[in-house]
Tab-separated table of C-alpha atoms in Angstrom:
chain	number	residue	atom	x	y	z
H	1	MET	CA	32.464	-30.277	48.795
H	2	LYS	CA	30.847	-27.603	50.966
H	3	PRO	CA	27.657	-25.704	50.105
H	4	SER	CA	29.619	-22.448	49.776
H	5	ASP	CA	31.690	-24.002	46.987
H	6	ILE	CA	28.832	-23.785	44.506
H	7	SER	CA	26.437	-21.336	46.143
H	8	THR	CA	26.464	-17.550	45.896
H	9	LEU	CA	24.865	-17.284	49.324
H	10	ARG	CA	26.897	-15.124	51.712
H	11	ARG	CA	27.968	-16.600	55.055
H	12	GLY	CA	27.743	-14.711	58.340
H	13	TRP	CA	28.856	-14.799	61.973
H	14	THR	CA	27.321	-16.454	65.013
H	15	THR	CA	26.207	-14.614	68.137
H	16	GLY	CA	29.093	-16.355	69.890
H	17	ALA	CA	31.638	-14.854	67.487
H	18	CYS	CA	30.102	-11.387	67.861
H	19	ALA	CA	30.063	-11.683	71.655
H	20	THR	CA	33.706	-12.763	71.652
H	21	ALA	CA	34.792	-9.843	69.502
H	22	ALA	CA	32.824	-7.377	71.627
H	23	ALA	CA	34.251	-8.786	74.863
H	24	LYS	CA	37.810	-8.646	73.512
H	25	SER	CA	37.532	-5.019	72.415
H	26	ALA	CA	35.858	-4.025	75.684
H	27	TYR	CA	38.574	-5.655	77.787
H	28	MET	CA	41.252	-3.930	75.717
H	29	ALA	CA	39.568	-0.613	76.489
H	30	LEU	CA	39.251	-1.476	80.171
H	31	LEU	CA	43.008	-2.065	80.374
H	32	SER	CA	44.319	0.536	77.926
H	33	GLY	CA	41.574	3.119	77.481
H	34	GLU	CA	41.358	2.338	73.763
H	35	PHE	CA	38.882	0.108	71.937
H	36	ALA	CA	40.085	-2.072	69.086
H	37	ASP	CA	37.946	-1.171	66.063
H	38	PRO	CA	37.873	-3.302	64.044
H	39	VAL	CA	38.656	-6.112	66.453
H	40	GLU	CA	40.076	-9.433	65.290
H	41	ILE	CA	39.355	-12.780	66.956
H	42	THR	CA	40.378	-16.388	66.402
H	43	LEU	CA	37.608	-18.848	65.526
H	44	PRO	CA	37.746	-22.523	66.616
H	45	LYS	CA	39.065	-23.636	63.219
H	46	GLY	CA	41.778	-20.965	63.178
H	47	GLU	CA	40.175	-18.334	60.949
H	48	ARG	CA	40.715	-14.713	62.110
H	49	PRO	CA	37.848	-12.415	61.047
H	50	ALA	CA	37.609	-8.760	62.064
H	51	PHE	CA	34.480	-7.036	63.369
H	52	ALA	CA	33.573	-3.340	63.326
H	53	LEU	CA	32.119	-1.837	66.491
H	54	GLU	CA	28.631	-0.369	66.543
H	55	ARG	CA	28.825	0.835	70.149
H	56	GLU	CA	31.546	1.657	72.610
H	57	ASP	CA	31.370	3.106	76.109
H	58	LEU	CA	34.157	3.427	78.666
H	59	GLY	CA	33.024	4.265	82.183
H	60	ASP	CA	34.091	4.027	85.785
H	61	GLY	CA	35.062	0.382	86.270
H	62	PHE	CA	33.616	-0.974	83.030
H	63	ALA	CA	33.965	-0.974	79.274
H	64	LEU	CA	31.209	-1.833	76.817
H	65	ALA	CA	31.404	-2.741	73.137
H	66	GLY	CA	28.629	-3.693	70.719
H	67	ILE	CA	28.669	-5.421	67.338
H	68	VAL	CA	25.792	-5.756	64.878
H	69	LYS	CA	25.363	-9.407	63.956
H	70	ASP	CA	25.613	-10.114	60.237
H	71	ALA	CA	24.163	-13.577	59.542
H	72	GLY	CA	24.937	-13.310	55.835
H	73	ASP	CA	22.182	-14.703	53.649
H	74	ASP	CA	20.860	-16.989	56.381
H	75	PRO	CA	17.303	-16.166	57.556
H	76	ASP	CA	18.518	-15.996	61.171
H	77	VAL	CA	16.178	-14.262	63.639
H	78	THR	CA	19.185	-12.508	65.190
H	79	HIS	CA	20.438	-11.000	61.917
H	80	GLY	CA	20.866	-7.254	62.515
H	81	ALA	CA	20.707	-7.547	66.309
H	82	THR	CA	23.374	-5.805	68.361
H	83	VAL	CA	25.442	-8.131	70.552
H	84	ILE	CA	26.916	-6.203	73.485
H	85	ALA	CA	29.636	-7.192	75.941
H	86	ARG	CA	30.107	-5.236	79.166
H	87	VAL	CA	33.387	-6.119	80.854
H	88	SER	CA	34.218	-5.178	84.436
H	89	PRO	CA	36.861	-6.333	86.937
H	90	GLY	CA	36.142	-9.542	88.849
H	91	PRO	CA	37.513	-10.766	92.187
H	92	PRO	CA	41.200	-11.788	92.124
H	93	GLY	CA	41.617	-15.351	90.949
H	94	SER	CA	38.032	-15.640	89.691
H	95	GLY	CA	38.840	-15.946	86.001
H	96	VAL	CA	36.031	-15.119	83.577
H	97	ALA	CA	32.510	-15.047	84.999
H	98	PHE	CA	29.487	-14.744	82.731
H	99	ARG	CA	26.291	-12.752	83.264
H	100	ALA	CA	23.094	-12.524	81.223
H	101	GLY	CA	22.195	-8.973	80.326
H	102	GLU	CA	19.122	-7.658	78.546
H	103	GLY	CA	17.826	-10.063	75.909
H	104	VAL	CA	20.035	-13.023	76.856
H	105	GLY	CA	18.233	-15.987	78.393
H	106	THR	CA	18.858	-17.967	81.539
H	107	VAL	CA	18.779	-21.764	81.615
H	108	THR	CA	16.048	-23.096	83.907
H	109	ARG	CA	15.878	-26.804	83.047
H	110	ALA	CA	18.323	-29.691	83.050
H	111	GLY	CA	19.446	-31.419	79.872
H	112	LEU	CA	21.195	-28.532	78.138
H	113	PRO	CA	24.985	-28.141	77.868
H	114	ILE	CA	24.777	-25.296	80.414
H	115	PRO	CA	23.357	-26.051	83.897
H	116	PRO	CA	20.225	-24.375	85.288
H	117	GLY	CA	20.753	-20.910	86.671
H	118	GLU	CA	23.502	-20.038	84.215
H	119	PRO	CA	23.306	-17.519	81.351
H	120	ALA	CA	22.435	-19.221	78.067
H	121	ILE	CA	25.923	-18.763	76.674
H	122	ASN	CA	26.943	-22.084	75.162
H	123	PRO	CA	30.261	-23.865	75.839
H	124	VAL	CA	32.109	-22.934	72.640
H	125	PRO	CA	31.322	-19.186	72.877
H	126	ARG	CA	32.386	-19.311	76.541
H	127	ARG	CA	35.678	-20.891	75.542
H	128	MET	CA	36.196	-18.356	72.751
H	129	ILE	CA	35.549	-15.462	75.138
H	130	ARG	CA	37.900	-16.908	77.776
H	131	GLU	CA	40.643	-17.336	75.173
H	132	ALA	CA	40.139	-13.781	73.882
H	133	ILE	CA	40.289	-12.382	77.429
H	134	ALA	CA	43.465	-14.378	78.108
H	135	GLU	CA	45.015	-13.074	74.890
H	136	VAL	CA	44.338	-9.465	75.884
H	137	ALA	CA	45.516	-10.048	79.460
H	138	ALA	CA	48.819	-11.451	78.201
H	139	ALA	CA	49.340	-8.565	75.769
H	140	LEU	CA	48.352	-5.717	78.113
H	141	GLY	CA	49.307	-7.049	81.518
H	142	GLY	CA	45.823	-7.743	82.870
H	143	SER	CA	44.827	-10.397	85.388
H	144	GLY	CA	42.096	-11.911	83.219
H	145	ASP	CA	39.731	-11.801	86.210
H	146	VAL	CA	36.623	-10.217	84.720
H	147	ILE	CA	32.851	-10.288	84.653
H	148	VAL	CA	31.534	-10.485	81.086
H	149	GLU	CA	27.876	-9.539	80.707
H	150	ILE	CA	26.393	-10.261	77.292
H	151	SER	CA	23.214	-8.514	76.200
H	152	ILE	CA	21.186	-8.423	72.998
H	153	PRO	CA	18.619	-5.595	73.074
H	154	GLY	CA	15.266	-6.887	71.854
H	155	GLY	CA	16.381	-10.463	72.424
H	156	GLU	CA	13.458	-11.359	74.652
H	157	LEU	CA	11.016	-10.733	71.806
H	158	LEU	CA	13.241	-12.454	69.247
H	159	ALA	CA	13.514	-15.509	71.496
H	160	LYS	CA	9.794	-16.162	71.078
H	161	LYS	CA	10.578	-17.130	67.458
H	162	THR	CA	13.060	-19.780	68.633
H	163	MET	CA	12.947	-23.050	70.580
H	164	ASN	CA	14.172	-21.335	73.761
H	165	PRO	CA	10.840	-21.043	75.599
H	166	ARG	CA	10.101	-24.741	75.077
H	167	LEU	CA	13.595	-25.661	76.256
H	168	GLY	CA	13.229	-23.636	79.433
H	169	ILE	CA	15.609	-20.837	78.423
H	170	LEU	CA	13.818	-17.784	79.753
H	171	GLY	CA	14.321	-14.081	79.301
H	172	GLY	CA	15.937	-14.025	75.916
H	173	LEU	CA	18.177	-15.597	73.320
H	174	SER	CA	21.027	-18.066	73.554
H	175	VAL	CA	24.567	-17.125	72.586
H	176	LEU	CA	25.401	-19.926	70.189
H	177	GLY	CA	27.929	-21.214	67.706
H	178	THR	CA	30.400	-24.077	67.403
H	179	THR	CA	32.487	-22.693	64.531
H	180	GLY	CA	31.792	-18.952	64.743
H	181	ILE	CA	30.415	-19.042	61.204
H	182	VAL	CA	26.783	-19.033	60.057
H	183	ARG	CA	26.400	-20.995	56.860
H	184	PRO	CA	23.563	-19.646	54.726
H	185	PHE	CA	20.527	-21.845	54.927
H	186	SER	CA	18.983	-22.714	51.586
H	187	CYS	CA	17.579	-26.227	51.393
H	188	ALA	CA	17.862	-26.483	47.622
H	189	ALA	CA	21.389	-25.067	47.487
H	190	TRP	CA	22.594	-27.211	50.365
H	191	ILE	CA	21.158	-30.465	48.983
H	192	ALA	CA	22.499	-29.644	45.533
H	193	SER	CA	25.941	-29.145	47.029
H	194	ILE	CA	25.729	-32.548	48.733
H	195	HIS	CA	24.906	-34.119	45.368
H	196	ARG	CA	27.793	-32.333	43.663
H	197	GLY	CA	30.112	-33.411	46.466
H	198	ILE	CA	29.151	-37.044	45.852
H	199	ASP	CA	29.682	-36.593	42.120
H	200	VAL	CA	33.142	-35.121	42.664
H	201	ALA	CA	34.141	-37.866	45.121
H	202	ARG	CA	32.987	-40.595	42.732
H	203	ALA	CA	34.741	-38.989	39.771
H	204	ALA	CA	37.977	-38.876	41.762
H	205	GLY	CA	37.680	-42.549	42.648
H	206	GLN	CA	36.976	-41.886	46.333
H	207	LEU	CA	35.333	-45.057	47.641
H	208	HIS	CA	34.501	-43.913	51.190
H	209	VAL	CA	32.497	-40.738	51.899
H	210	VAL	CA	31.263	-39.138	55.113
H	211	GLY	CA	28.018	-37.367	55.954
H	212	ALA	CA	28.236	-35.469	59.257
H	213	THR	CA	25.700	-33.228	60.949
H	214	GLY	CA	28.301	-30.802	62.293
H	215	SER	CA	31.938	-30.060	63.006
H	216	SER	CA	32.223	-32.168	66.178
H	217	SER	CA	30.857	-35.213	64.382
H	218	GLU	CA	33.098	-34.601	61.396
H	219	ASP	CA	36.128	-34.337	63.687
H	220	ALA	CA	35.209	-37.659	65.304
H	221	VAL	CA	35.268	-39.315	61.873
H	222	ARG	CA	38.615	-37.693	61.038
H	223	ALA	CA	40.046	-39.190	64.223
H	224	ARG	CA	38.849	-42.644	63.180
H	225	HIS	CA	39.394	-42.657	59.414
H	226	ASP	CA	42.299	-41.234	57.433
H	227	LEU	CA	40.326	-39.699	54.584
H	228	PRO	CA	40.997	-36.801	52.210
H	229	GLU	CA	38.968	-33.592	52.371
H	230	ILE	CA	37.064	-34.607	49.242
H	231	ALA	CA	35.472	-37.472	51.207
H	232	PHE	CA	33.656	-35.168	53.636
H	233	LEU	CA	30.161	-34.101	52.595
H	234	ASP	CA	28.616	-31.282	54.611
H	235	MET	CA	25.366	-33.154	55.193
H	236	GLY	CA	24.048	-30.876	57.937
H	237	ASP	CA	20.435	-31.796	58.658
H	238	PHE	CA	19.737	-33.226	55.184
H	239	ALA	CA	20.225	-36.952	55.759
H	240	GLY	CA	17.488	-37.781	53.258
H	241	GLY	CA	19.024	-35.662	50.516
H	242	LEU	CA	22.327	-37.493	50.907
H	243	LEU	CA	20.913	-41.011	51.230
H	244	LYS	CA	18.518	-40.756	48.304
H	245	TYR	CA	21.273	-39.545	45.995
H	246	LEU	CA	23.628	-42.316	47.127
H	247	ARG	CA	20.881	-44.832	46.425
H	248	ALA	CA	21.134	-43.900	42.751
H	249	HIS	CA	24.845	-43.016	42.762
H	250	PRO	CA	26.431	-45.412	45.264
H	251	VAL	CA	29.915	-45.486	46.711
H	252	GLU	CA	31.494	-48.491	48.401
H	253	ARG	CA	31.303	-47.103	51.909
H	254	LEU	CA	29.390	-44.390	53.763
H	255	THR	CA	29.960	-43.154	57.309
H	256	LEU	CA	27.141	-41.154	58.884
H	257	ALA	CA	28.061	-39.243	62.055
H	258	GLY	CA	25.868	-37.064	64.229
H	259	GLY	CA	24.748	-36.071	67.687
H	260	PHE	CA	22.480	-38.158	69.879
H	261	ALA	CA	19.325	-36.067	69.410
H	262	LYS	CA	19.669	-35.723	65.651
H	263	PHE	CA	20.356	-39.413	65.134
H	264	LEU	CA	17.540	-40.307	67.507
H	265	LYS	CA	15.249	-38.469	65.077
H	266	LEU	CA	16.875	-40.341	62.188
H	267	ALA	CA	16.257	-43.609	64.043
H	268	GLN	CA	12.614	-42.558	64.401
H	269	GLY	CA	12.346	-42.085	60.638
H	270	ALA	CA	13.025	-38.360	60.154
H	271	MET	CA	15.149	-37.503	57.138
H	272	ASP	CA	15.336	-33.740	57.785
H	273	LEU	CA	16.980	-33.392	61.178
H	274	HIS	CA	16.507	-29.650	61.708
H	275	SER	CA	14.793	-28.770	64.987
H	276	ALA	CA	12.201	-26.649	63.198
H	277	ARG	CA	11.089	-29.535	60.969
H	278	SER	CA	11.389	-32.659	63.097
H	279	GLN	CA	11.147	-33.369	66.811
H	280	VAL	CA	12.207	-36.189	69.078
H	281	ASP	CA	9.406	-38.625	69.920
H	282	PHE	CA	9.977	-38.962	73.652
H	283	ALA	CA	7.326	-41.659	74.050
H	284	ALA	CA	9.223	-43.778	71.527
H	285	LEU	CA	12.478	-43.029	73.354
H	286	ALA	CA	10.884	-44.197	76.598
H	287	ALA	CA	9.852	-47.440	74.925
H	288	LEU	CA	13.384	-47.917	73.615
H	289	LEU	CA	14.762	-47.460	77.115
H	290	GLU	CA	12.253	-49.895	78.561
H	291	ALA	CA	13.326	-52.501	76.000
H	292	ALA	CA	16.942	-51.862	77.017
H	293	GLY	CA	16.141	-52.673	80.648
H	294	ALA	CA	16.164	-49.125	82.016
H	295	SER	CA	14.677	-48.360	85.411
H	296	SER	CA	11.054	-47.300	85.643
H	297	ASP	CA	12.230	-43.881	86.867
H	298	LEU	CA	14.323	-43.392	83.741
H	299	VAL	CA	11.492	-44.544	81.485
H	300	ALA	CA	9.161	-42.059	83.195
H	301	LEU	CA	11.752	-39.289	82.872
H	302	ALA	CA	12.062	-39.925	79.143
H	303	GLN	CA	8.328	-39.566	78.635
H	304	HIS	CA	8.385	-36.000	79.932
H	305	ALA	CA	12.007	-34.963	79.286
H	306	ASN	CA	13.040	-31.486	78.292
H	307	THR	CA	15.830	-32.599	75.956
H	308	ALA	CA	17.276	-35.817	74.587
H	309	LYS	CA	20.583	-34.976	76.285
H	310	GLU	CA	18.878	-35.060	79.671
H	311	VAL	CA	17.795	-38.631	78.966
H	312	LEU	CA	21.189	-39.616	77.554
H	313	ASP	CA	23.010	-38.345	80.640
H	314	ARG	CA	20.727	-40.297	82.960
H	315	ALA	CA	20.959	-43.446	80.821
H	316	GLU	CA	24.754	-43.285	80.827
H	317	ALA	CA	24.701	-42.893	84.610
H	318	GLU	CA	22.589	-46.066	84.845
H	319	GLY	CA	24.839	-47.962	82.444
H	320	ILE	CA	22.172	-48.214	79.738
H	321	ASP	CA	23.670	-48.187	76.232
H	322	ILE	CA	20.931	-46.094	74.696
H	323	ALA	CA	23.358	-44.492	72.228
H	324	GLY	CA	24.143	-47.926	70.806
H	325	ARG	CA	20.452	-48.600	70.274
H	326	VAL	CA	20.022	-45.207	68.621
H	327	ALA	CA	22.943	-46.013	66.319
H	328	GLU	CA	21.233	-49.293	65.426
H	329	GLY	CA	17.943	-47.538	64.706
H	330	ALA	CA	19.599	-44.800	62.676
H	331	TRP	CA	21.475	-47.440	60.688
H	332	ARG	CA	18.234	-49.244	59.876
H	333	SER	CA	16.470	-46.023	58.849
H	334	ALA	CA	19.365	-45.055	56.590
H	335	ARG	CA	19.627	-48.572	55.178
H	336	ALA	CA	15.920	-48.492	54.328
H	337	VAL	CA	16.437	-45.346	52.239
H	338	LEU	CA	19.508	-46.793	50.521
H	339	ARG	CA	17.454	-49.916	49.684
H	340	GLU	CA	19.517	-52.288	47.559
H	341	ALA	CA	22.357	-49.853	46.897
H	342	PRO	CA	25.688	-51.679	47.459
H	343	VAL	CA	26.873	-49.302	50.179
H	344	ASP	CA	28.685	-50.499	53.307
H	345	LEU	CA	27.047	-48.280	55.939
H	346	GLU	CA	28.596	-47.150	59.212
H	347	VAL	CA	26.725	-44.995	61.767
H	348	LEU	CA	28.481	-43.134	64.589
H	349	VAL	CA	26.632	-41.343	67.385
H	350	VAL	CA	28.854	-38.597	68.799
H	351	ASP	CA	28.469	-36.643	72.034
H	352	ARG	CA	29.144	-32.929	72.528
H	353	ALA	CA	32.745	-33.638	73.512
H	354	GLY	CA	33.353	-35.413	70.207
H	355	ARG	CA	33.380	-38.954	71.653
H	356	VAL	CA	31.793	-41.800	69.721
H	357	ILE	CA	29.215	-43.165	72.166
H	358	GLY	CA	27.286	-45.472	69.856
H	359	GLU	CA	28.017	-47.160	66.554
H	360	ARG	CA	26.724	-49.683	64.042
H	361	ARG	CA	28.342	-50.950	60.887
H	362	SER	CA	27.275	-53.580	58.413
H	363	SER	CA	29.618	-56.503	57.911
H	364	GLY	CA	29.646	-55.847	54.190
H	365	SER	CA	27.673	-53.907	51.589
H	366	GLY	CA	23.967	-53.877	51.068
H	367	PRO	CA	20.932	-55.178	52.954
H	368	ALA	CA	22.045	-58.813	52.786
H	369	HIS	CA	24.491	-58.088	55.588
H	370	GLU	CA	22.051	-56.633	58.097
H	371	ALA	CA	22.227	-57.962	61.610
H	372	PRO	CA	19.081	-59.098	63.388
H	373	ALA	CA	17.166	-56.474	65.317
H	374	PRO	CA	18.134	-56.166	68.976
C-alpha cells in the first residue's frame, strides 16, 4: 500500500519532469513554429501527465518554454519555481547536449552520478529529455541534434537551502527525479501508510513483504522475487517506522532494499534515512574499509570523501566488497530493532543501475539464526 492510498496529500512533479516537458514543447516550436500547450510527456513508469506553459519565446535559432513547478503538498524548496528549457540547434550528429542556465548548478566534485564540469541534471531527467527530443524529432522530421539549456530563475538562492553547496554543486539547483513524481512528504502520514500496508498484507495472508527506499531498489526486488503488488511497502526513508511495526506485527519474511548511502546510514544505526535528518559517518566508513583490507589511500579518501558513492566506486575498483559489509551492518541494525520477532530478514544493497551489489540474509527466522560478525 502506498502513502497516497490513505492520505489526502496532493502529489506533484519533479524538476526533471518539468524540464522534460519544457524541452519537448520548445523543440516542437523550434521545428514547427508552434508550442504544445499543454504538453504531454511520458514518465519512467509509463504515466503521461500534461503540463501548462508559463512562458514561451520563439526567436532566431532558439525556442524557450517555461513551466511552473507544482510539488503538490510536499514542502519542496522548488515549489512554485519556473523551470525553463531553451532549445537551439546543435552540431550534426551531436545528439542532445546539456547546458546549465541561470539557477542550475554545476558539478565540481567527484562521487555524484554526473561527472565534474557537467550541469547538475541527473541521469533520469537527462534520459527523459533525450527521449522527448527523439519523439519530437521522429514526429516532425528533426535531426534531434540540439543544445538544451535548463534554467531556474532564483535557483542559486534556493540552492542554499539544499545539500548542493556541501556536495560541491555550485551556482544553483539540481534537476532531479527518478519517477517524475513528487510524493508529498508527511512523516506521520507516510509511516501510517506503511503500517496499514503491513496490516493489509497480513490480512491477505501475504507472508513475504518488501521495504524499499526507492523505485530502483523496488525494481531490483521484483527481478529477484515474484511477489504481488500488495507485498511492496513504500518504506522510503522510514526504516524505523517499518521495523518497529513489524516487531509487534511480524510476517514470515522481510526484504529490505536500498541504495549504498542510505543503507550505510542504516548500518551505522540511523532509522530515518533522509539526508536532512541523518548523515553518513565517513570516519566509521573508513574504519570499515580498513577492516576489509582496503589500501591506505582508500581509507584516507573515505575519511574526507564528498559522497558515499565516491568511496563505493573506488572500493569496487580495488576489489573491496564494501557493499557486502554494509549489507551485513544494515542487517544487524534492522535485526536489533526487530528483536525477537520471528522474521526471516533479507537485506539487499542496490546501486544506481539497479544491480544488487551487497546482500545478507538470515538462514531462518529470528535472532537465533544470526551469523557471526565478519
